[in-house]
Coordinates of C-alpha atoms in Angstrom, one line a residue:
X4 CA 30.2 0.5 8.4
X5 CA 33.7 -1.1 9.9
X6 CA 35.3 -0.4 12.8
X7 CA 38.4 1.5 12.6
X8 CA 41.6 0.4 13.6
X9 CA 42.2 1.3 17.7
X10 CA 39.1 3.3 17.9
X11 CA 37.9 1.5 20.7
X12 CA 41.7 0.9 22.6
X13 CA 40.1 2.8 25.6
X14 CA 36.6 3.7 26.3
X15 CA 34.3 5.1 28.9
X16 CA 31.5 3.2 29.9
X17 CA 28.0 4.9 29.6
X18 CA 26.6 5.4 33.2
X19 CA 23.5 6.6 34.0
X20 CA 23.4 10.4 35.4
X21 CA 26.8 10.3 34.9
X22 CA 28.1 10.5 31.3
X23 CA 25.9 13.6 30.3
X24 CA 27.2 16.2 27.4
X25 CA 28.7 18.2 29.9
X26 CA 31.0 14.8 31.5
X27 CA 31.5 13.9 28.0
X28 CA 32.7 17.9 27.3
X29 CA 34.9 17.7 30.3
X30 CA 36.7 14.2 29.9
X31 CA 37.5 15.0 26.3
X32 CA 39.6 17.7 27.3
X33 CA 41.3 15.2 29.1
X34 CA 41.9 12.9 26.3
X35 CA 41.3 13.5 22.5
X36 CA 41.8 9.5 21.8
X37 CA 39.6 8.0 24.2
X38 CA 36.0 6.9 23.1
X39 CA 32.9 8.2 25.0
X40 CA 29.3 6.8 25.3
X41 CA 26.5 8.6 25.9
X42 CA 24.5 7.5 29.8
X43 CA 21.5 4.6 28.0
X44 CA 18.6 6.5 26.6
X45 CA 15.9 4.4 25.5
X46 CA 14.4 3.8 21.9
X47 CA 11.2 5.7 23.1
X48 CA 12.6 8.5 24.9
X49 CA 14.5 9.5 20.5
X50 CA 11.3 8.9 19.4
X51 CA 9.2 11.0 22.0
X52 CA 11.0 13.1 24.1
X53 CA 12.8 16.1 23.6
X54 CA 15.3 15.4 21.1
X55 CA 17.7 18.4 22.2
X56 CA 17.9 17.5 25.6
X57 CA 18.1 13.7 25.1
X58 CA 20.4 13.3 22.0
X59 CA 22.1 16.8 21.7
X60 CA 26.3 17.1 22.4
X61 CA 29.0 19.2 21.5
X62 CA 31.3 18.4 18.2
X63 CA 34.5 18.4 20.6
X64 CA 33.0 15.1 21.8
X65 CA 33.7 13.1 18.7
X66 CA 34.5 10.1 19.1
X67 CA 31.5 9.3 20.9
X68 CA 29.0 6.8 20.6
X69 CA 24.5 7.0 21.6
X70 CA 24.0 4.1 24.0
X71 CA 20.1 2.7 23.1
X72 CA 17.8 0.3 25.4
X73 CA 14.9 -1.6 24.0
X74 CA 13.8 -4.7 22.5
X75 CA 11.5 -3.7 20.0
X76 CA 13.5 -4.1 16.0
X77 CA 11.5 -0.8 14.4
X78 CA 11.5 1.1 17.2
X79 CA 15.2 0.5 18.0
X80 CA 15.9 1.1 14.3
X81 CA 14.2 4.6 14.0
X82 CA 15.9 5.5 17.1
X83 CA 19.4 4.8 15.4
X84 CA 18.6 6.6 12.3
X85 CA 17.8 9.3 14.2
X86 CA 21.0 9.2 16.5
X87 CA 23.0 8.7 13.4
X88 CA 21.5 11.8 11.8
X89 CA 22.3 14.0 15.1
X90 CA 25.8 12.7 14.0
X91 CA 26.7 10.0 16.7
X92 CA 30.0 7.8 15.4
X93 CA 28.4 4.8 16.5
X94 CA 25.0 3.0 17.8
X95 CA 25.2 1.1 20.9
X96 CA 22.8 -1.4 22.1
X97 CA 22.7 -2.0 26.2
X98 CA 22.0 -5.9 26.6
X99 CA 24.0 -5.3 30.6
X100 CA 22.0 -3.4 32.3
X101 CA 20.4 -5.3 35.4
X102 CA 17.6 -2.7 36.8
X103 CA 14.0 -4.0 37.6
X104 CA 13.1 -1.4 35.7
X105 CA 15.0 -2.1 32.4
X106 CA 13.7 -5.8 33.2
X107 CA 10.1 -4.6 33.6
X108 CA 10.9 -3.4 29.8
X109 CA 12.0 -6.2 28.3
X110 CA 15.3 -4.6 27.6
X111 CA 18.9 -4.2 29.3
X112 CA 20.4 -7.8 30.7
X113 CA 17.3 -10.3 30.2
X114 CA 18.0 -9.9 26.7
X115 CA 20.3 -12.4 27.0
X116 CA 18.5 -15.3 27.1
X117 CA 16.6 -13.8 24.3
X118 CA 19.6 -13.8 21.7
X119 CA 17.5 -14.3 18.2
X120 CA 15.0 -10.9 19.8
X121 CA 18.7 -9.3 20.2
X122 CA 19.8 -10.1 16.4
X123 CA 16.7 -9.3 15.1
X124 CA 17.6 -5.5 17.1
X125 CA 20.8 -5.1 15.9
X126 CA 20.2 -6.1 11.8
X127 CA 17.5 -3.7 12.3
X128 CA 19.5 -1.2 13.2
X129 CA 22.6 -2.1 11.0
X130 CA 20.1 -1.7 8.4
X131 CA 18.7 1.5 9.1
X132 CA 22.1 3.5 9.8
X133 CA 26.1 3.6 7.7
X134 CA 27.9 4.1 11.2
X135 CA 29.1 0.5 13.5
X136 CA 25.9 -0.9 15.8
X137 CA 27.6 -2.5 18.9
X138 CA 26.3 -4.3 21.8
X139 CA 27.3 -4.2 25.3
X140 CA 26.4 -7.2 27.0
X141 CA 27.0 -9.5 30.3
X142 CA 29.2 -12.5 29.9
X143 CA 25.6 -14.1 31.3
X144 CA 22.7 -14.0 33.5
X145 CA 21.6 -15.6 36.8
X146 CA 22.0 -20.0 36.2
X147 CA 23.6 -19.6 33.0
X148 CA 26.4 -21.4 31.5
X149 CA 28.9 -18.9 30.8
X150 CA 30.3 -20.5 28.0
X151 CA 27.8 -22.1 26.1
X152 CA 25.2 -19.4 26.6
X153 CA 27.8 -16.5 26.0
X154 CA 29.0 -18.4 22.6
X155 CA 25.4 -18.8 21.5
X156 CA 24.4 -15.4 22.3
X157 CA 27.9 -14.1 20.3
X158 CA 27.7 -16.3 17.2
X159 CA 24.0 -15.3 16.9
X160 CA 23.9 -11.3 17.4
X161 CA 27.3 -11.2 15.1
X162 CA 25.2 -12.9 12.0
X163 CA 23.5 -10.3 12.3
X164 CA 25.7 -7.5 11.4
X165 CA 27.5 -6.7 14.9
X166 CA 31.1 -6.6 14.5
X167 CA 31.7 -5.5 18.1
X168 CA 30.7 -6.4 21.6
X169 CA 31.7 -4.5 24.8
X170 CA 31.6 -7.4 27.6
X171 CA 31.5 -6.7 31.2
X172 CA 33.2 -9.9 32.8
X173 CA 30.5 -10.5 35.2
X174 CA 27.1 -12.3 35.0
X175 CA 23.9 -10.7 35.9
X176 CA 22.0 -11.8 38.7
X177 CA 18.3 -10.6 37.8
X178 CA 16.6 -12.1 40.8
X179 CA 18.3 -11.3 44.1
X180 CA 20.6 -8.5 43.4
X181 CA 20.3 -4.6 43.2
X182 CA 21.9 -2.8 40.6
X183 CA 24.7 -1.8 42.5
X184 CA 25.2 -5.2 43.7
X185 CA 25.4 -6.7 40.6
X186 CA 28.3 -4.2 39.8
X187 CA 30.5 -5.8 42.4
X188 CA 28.7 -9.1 43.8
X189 CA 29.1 -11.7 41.3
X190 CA 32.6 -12.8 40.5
X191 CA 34.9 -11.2 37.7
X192 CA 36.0 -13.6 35.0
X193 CA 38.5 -11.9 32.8
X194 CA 39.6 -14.9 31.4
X195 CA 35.7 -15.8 29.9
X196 CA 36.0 -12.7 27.8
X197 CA 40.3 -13.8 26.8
X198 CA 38.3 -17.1 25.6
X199 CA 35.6 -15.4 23.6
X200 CA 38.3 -13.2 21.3
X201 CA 40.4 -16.2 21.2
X202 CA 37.5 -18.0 19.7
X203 CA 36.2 -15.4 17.7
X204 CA 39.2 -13.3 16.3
X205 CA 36.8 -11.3 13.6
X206 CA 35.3 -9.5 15.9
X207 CA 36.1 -6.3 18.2
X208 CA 35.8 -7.0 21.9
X209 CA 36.1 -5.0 24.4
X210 CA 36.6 -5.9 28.4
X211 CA 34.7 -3.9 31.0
X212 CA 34.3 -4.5 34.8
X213 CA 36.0 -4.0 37.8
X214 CA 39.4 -2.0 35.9
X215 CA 40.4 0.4 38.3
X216 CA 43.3 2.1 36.5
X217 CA 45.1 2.4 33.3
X218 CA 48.0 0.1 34.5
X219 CA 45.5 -2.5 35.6
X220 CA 43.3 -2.2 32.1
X221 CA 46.6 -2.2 29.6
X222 CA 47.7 -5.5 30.2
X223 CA 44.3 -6.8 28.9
X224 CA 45.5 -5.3 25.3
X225 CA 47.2 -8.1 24.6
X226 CA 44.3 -10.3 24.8
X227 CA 41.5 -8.5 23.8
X228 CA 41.0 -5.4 21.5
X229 CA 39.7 -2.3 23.6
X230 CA 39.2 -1.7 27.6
X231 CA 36.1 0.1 29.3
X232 CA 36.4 2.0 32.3
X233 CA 33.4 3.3 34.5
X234 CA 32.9 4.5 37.9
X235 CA 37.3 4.4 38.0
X236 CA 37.0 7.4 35.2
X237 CA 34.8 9.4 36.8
X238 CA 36.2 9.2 40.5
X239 CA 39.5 9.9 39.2
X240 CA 39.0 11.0 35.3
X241 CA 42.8 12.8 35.3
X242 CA 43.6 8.8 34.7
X243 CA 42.6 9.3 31.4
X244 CA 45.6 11.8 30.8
X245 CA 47.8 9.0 30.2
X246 CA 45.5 7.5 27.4
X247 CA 46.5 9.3 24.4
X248 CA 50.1 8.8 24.7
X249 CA 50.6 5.4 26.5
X250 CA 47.6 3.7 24.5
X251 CA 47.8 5.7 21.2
X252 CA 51.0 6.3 20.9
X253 CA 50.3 10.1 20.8
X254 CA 53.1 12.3 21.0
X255 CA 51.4 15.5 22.3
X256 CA 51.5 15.7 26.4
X257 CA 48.0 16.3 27.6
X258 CA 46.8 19.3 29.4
X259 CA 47.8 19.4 32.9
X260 CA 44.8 19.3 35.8
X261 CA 44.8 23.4 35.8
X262 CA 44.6 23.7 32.2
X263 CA 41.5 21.8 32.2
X264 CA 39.8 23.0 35.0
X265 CA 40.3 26.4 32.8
X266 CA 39.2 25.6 29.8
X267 CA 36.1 23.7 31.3
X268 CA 35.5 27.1 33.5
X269 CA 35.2 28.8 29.6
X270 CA 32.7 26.0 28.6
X271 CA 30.5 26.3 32.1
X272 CA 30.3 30.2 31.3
X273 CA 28.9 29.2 27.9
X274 CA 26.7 26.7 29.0
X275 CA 25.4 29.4 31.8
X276 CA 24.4 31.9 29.1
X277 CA 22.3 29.6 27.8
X278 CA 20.3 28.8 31.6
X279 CA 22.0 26.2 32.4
X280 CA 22.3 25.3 36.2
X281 CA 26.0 25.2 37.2
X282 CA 25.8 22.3 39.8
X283 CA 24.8 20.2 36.5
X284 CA 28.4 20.6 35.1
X285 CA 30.9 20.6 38.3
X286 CA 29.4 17.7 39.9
X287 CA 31.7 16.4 36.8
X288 CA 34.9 17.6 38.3
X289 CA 34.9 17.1 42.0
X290 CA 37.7 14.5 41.1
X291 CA 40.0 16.1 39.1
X292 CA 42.8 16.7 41.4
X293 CA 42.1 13.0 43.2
X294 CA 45.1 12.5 45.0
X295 CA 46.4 16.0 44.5
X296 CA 47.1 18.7 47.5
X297 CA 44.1 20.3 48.3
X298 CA 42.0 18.4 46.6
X299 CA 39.6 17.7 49.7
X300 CA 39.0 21.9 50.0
X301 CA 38.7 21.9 46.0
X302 CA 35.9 19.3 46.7
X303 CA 34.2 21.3 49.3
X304 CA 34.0 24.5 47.8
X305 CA 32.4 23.4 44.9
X306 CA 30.0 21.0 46.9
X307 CA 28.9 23.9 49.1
X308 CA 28.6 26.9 46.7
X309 CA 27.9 25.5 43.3
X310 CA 23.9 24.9 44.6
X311 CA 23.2 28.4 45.5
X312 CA 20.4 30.7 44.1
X313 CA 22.7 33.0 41.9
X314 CA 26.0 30.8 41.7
X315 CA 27.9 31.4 38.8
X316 CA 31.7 30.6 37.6
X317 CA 33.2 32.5 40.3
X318 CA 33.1 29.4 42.4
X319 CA 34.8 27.2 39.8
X320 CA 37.1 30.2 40.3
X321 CA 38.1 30.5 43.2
X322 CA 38.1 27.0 43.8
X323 CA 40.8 26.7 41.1
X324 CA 42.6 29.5 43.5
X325 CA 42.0 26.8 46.5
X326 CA 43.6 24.0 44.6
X327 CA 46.5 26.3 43.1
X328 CA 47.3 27.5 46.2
X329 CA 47.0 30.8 45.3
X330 CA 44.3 31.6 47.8
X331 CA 43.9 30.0 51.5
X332 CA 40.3 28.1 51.5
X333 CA 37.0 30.7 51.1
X334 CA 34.2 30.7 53.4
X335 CA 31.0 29.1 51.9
X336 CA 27.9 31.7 51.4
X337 CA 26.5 30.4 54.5
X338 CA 29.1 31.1 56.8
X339 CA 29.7 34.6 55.4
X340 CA 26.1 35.1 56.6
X341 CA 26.4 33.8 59.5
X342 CA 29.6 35.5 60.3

């Protein structure tokens, strides 16, 4: 199946223990436009684990895409027919991710000295499910030429059926760095990803890396087709406020930073009826009012209360008071007791 036009303009990046159901919930109250990823789930865990609590969202997520790691064609296949039948808008293949233990897998970032394995993956998939397969990829790994090996991996994974490739405008160093080094360590080269689109105008890509705010990410529109944001969404996701109308040319003005902390206090009271624990969803929001008066004491409250035995949405409550101003900063459980 095609893209659609501007579906991809502005995305979220899939992060592990991040970009749960309950994130993607709260950031699409943010932004109706933007598309969401799911945090990498491997082939193995659709085909094994519990399916509700691996693959299972709300509808108000749509657009919103399952983010798959593996290597093996069948396995990866079955795994996309089954996201595509829990209703996902798009299948995702993760051919970035650096961890020893995605290595260890044959899967994530080595893949991409493996580009015919990768194809072989994604016509697989493509063949298995009617919604876009995509691929998120590195613009290389450790000695690599960055052009040559990039244009090679490309050409070869887009005969096969992917239209789209999200493409994080760093290399990969597999030997050497950690994970979270290899998020800021090597060197950003924006203009590697400008080439590929220039060279390859059929396809969809999408830059990712290092963007730390919509004004930084929009000027990269008129090079490529889509931007990604990560870790700068969820430190600060109110950014994504501006999505809708700046990139989208929406006309409705988004919900202000109080009107979605209260419509995501209506969701955790749902989600709490049903067992789950509240720290799971307001770790999400700690950085809704980023920048904002009060924000630090918003912050705190929740940090310090939401973990309690028996905590429920009266802390999201009266933290919304905190921030609001409509009542002075509350004494955590532990200091009524000591008090």
């Amino acid at each position: 199946m095609s893209l659609k036009p501007d579906s991809h303009r502005f995305c979220v990046a899939p992060m592990m223990e991040w970009t749960d159901r309950h994130c993607r919930t709260f950031l699409r109250l943010i932004s109706a436009r933007a598309f969401l990823y799911t945090e990498m789930v491997t082939a193995d865990a659709v085909l094994h684990g519990d399916r509700v609590r691996v693959l299972g969202f709300n509808a108000a997520e749509h657009p919103v895409g399952l983010q798959l790691g593996g290597s093996d064609p069948a396995r990866l296949a079955e795994a996309a027919r089954i996201g595509a039948e829990w209703g996902y808008d798009e299948i995702n293949l993760n051919i970035g991710c650096p961890s020893d233990r995605v290595q260890s897998g044959r899967f994530g970032a080595c893949l991409m000295a493996e580009p015919k394995l990768v194809a072989d993956c994604v016509k697989a998939m493509a063949d298995a499910v009617e919604v876009p397969v995509t691929v998120k990829c590195r613009i290389g790994i450790d000695d690599q030429d960055t052009e040559e090996s990039l244009d090679r991996f490309v050409d070869t994974v887009a005969d096969a059926g992917c239209m789209m490739f999200i493409v994080h405008a760093r290399k990969a160093w597999l030997d050497g760095l950690s994970p979270k080094e290899n998020r800021d360590v090597p060197p950003l080269d924006y203009d590697r990803v400008h080439r590929l689109k220039t060279r390859r105008s059929d396809l969809a890509i999408v830059i990712n890396g290092g963007l730390g705010s919509l004004p930084h990410a929009a000027p990269h529109l008129v090079h490529v087709d889509g931007v990604m944001l990560g870790r700068a969404a969820y430190a600060d996701p109110y950014l994504l406020a501006a999505v809708d109308q700046t990139l989208y040319g929406e006309a409705e003005a988004p919900l202000t930073r109080l009107e979605v902390l209260d419509r995501f206090i209506d969701y955790v009271g749902g989600e709490l009826d049903r067992g789950v624990r509240l720290n799971a969803m307001t770790r999400h929001v700690l950085g809704l009012f980023h920048g904002q008066p009060r924000a630090r004491a918003f912050r705190r409250h929740i940090a310090e209360n939401a973990h309690l035995p028996g905590a429920g949405i009266e802390v999201l409550e009266q933290a919304r008071d905190i921030v609001s101003g409509a009542a002075p900063e509350t004494r955590t459980a532990e200091n009524r007791s000591a008090a």
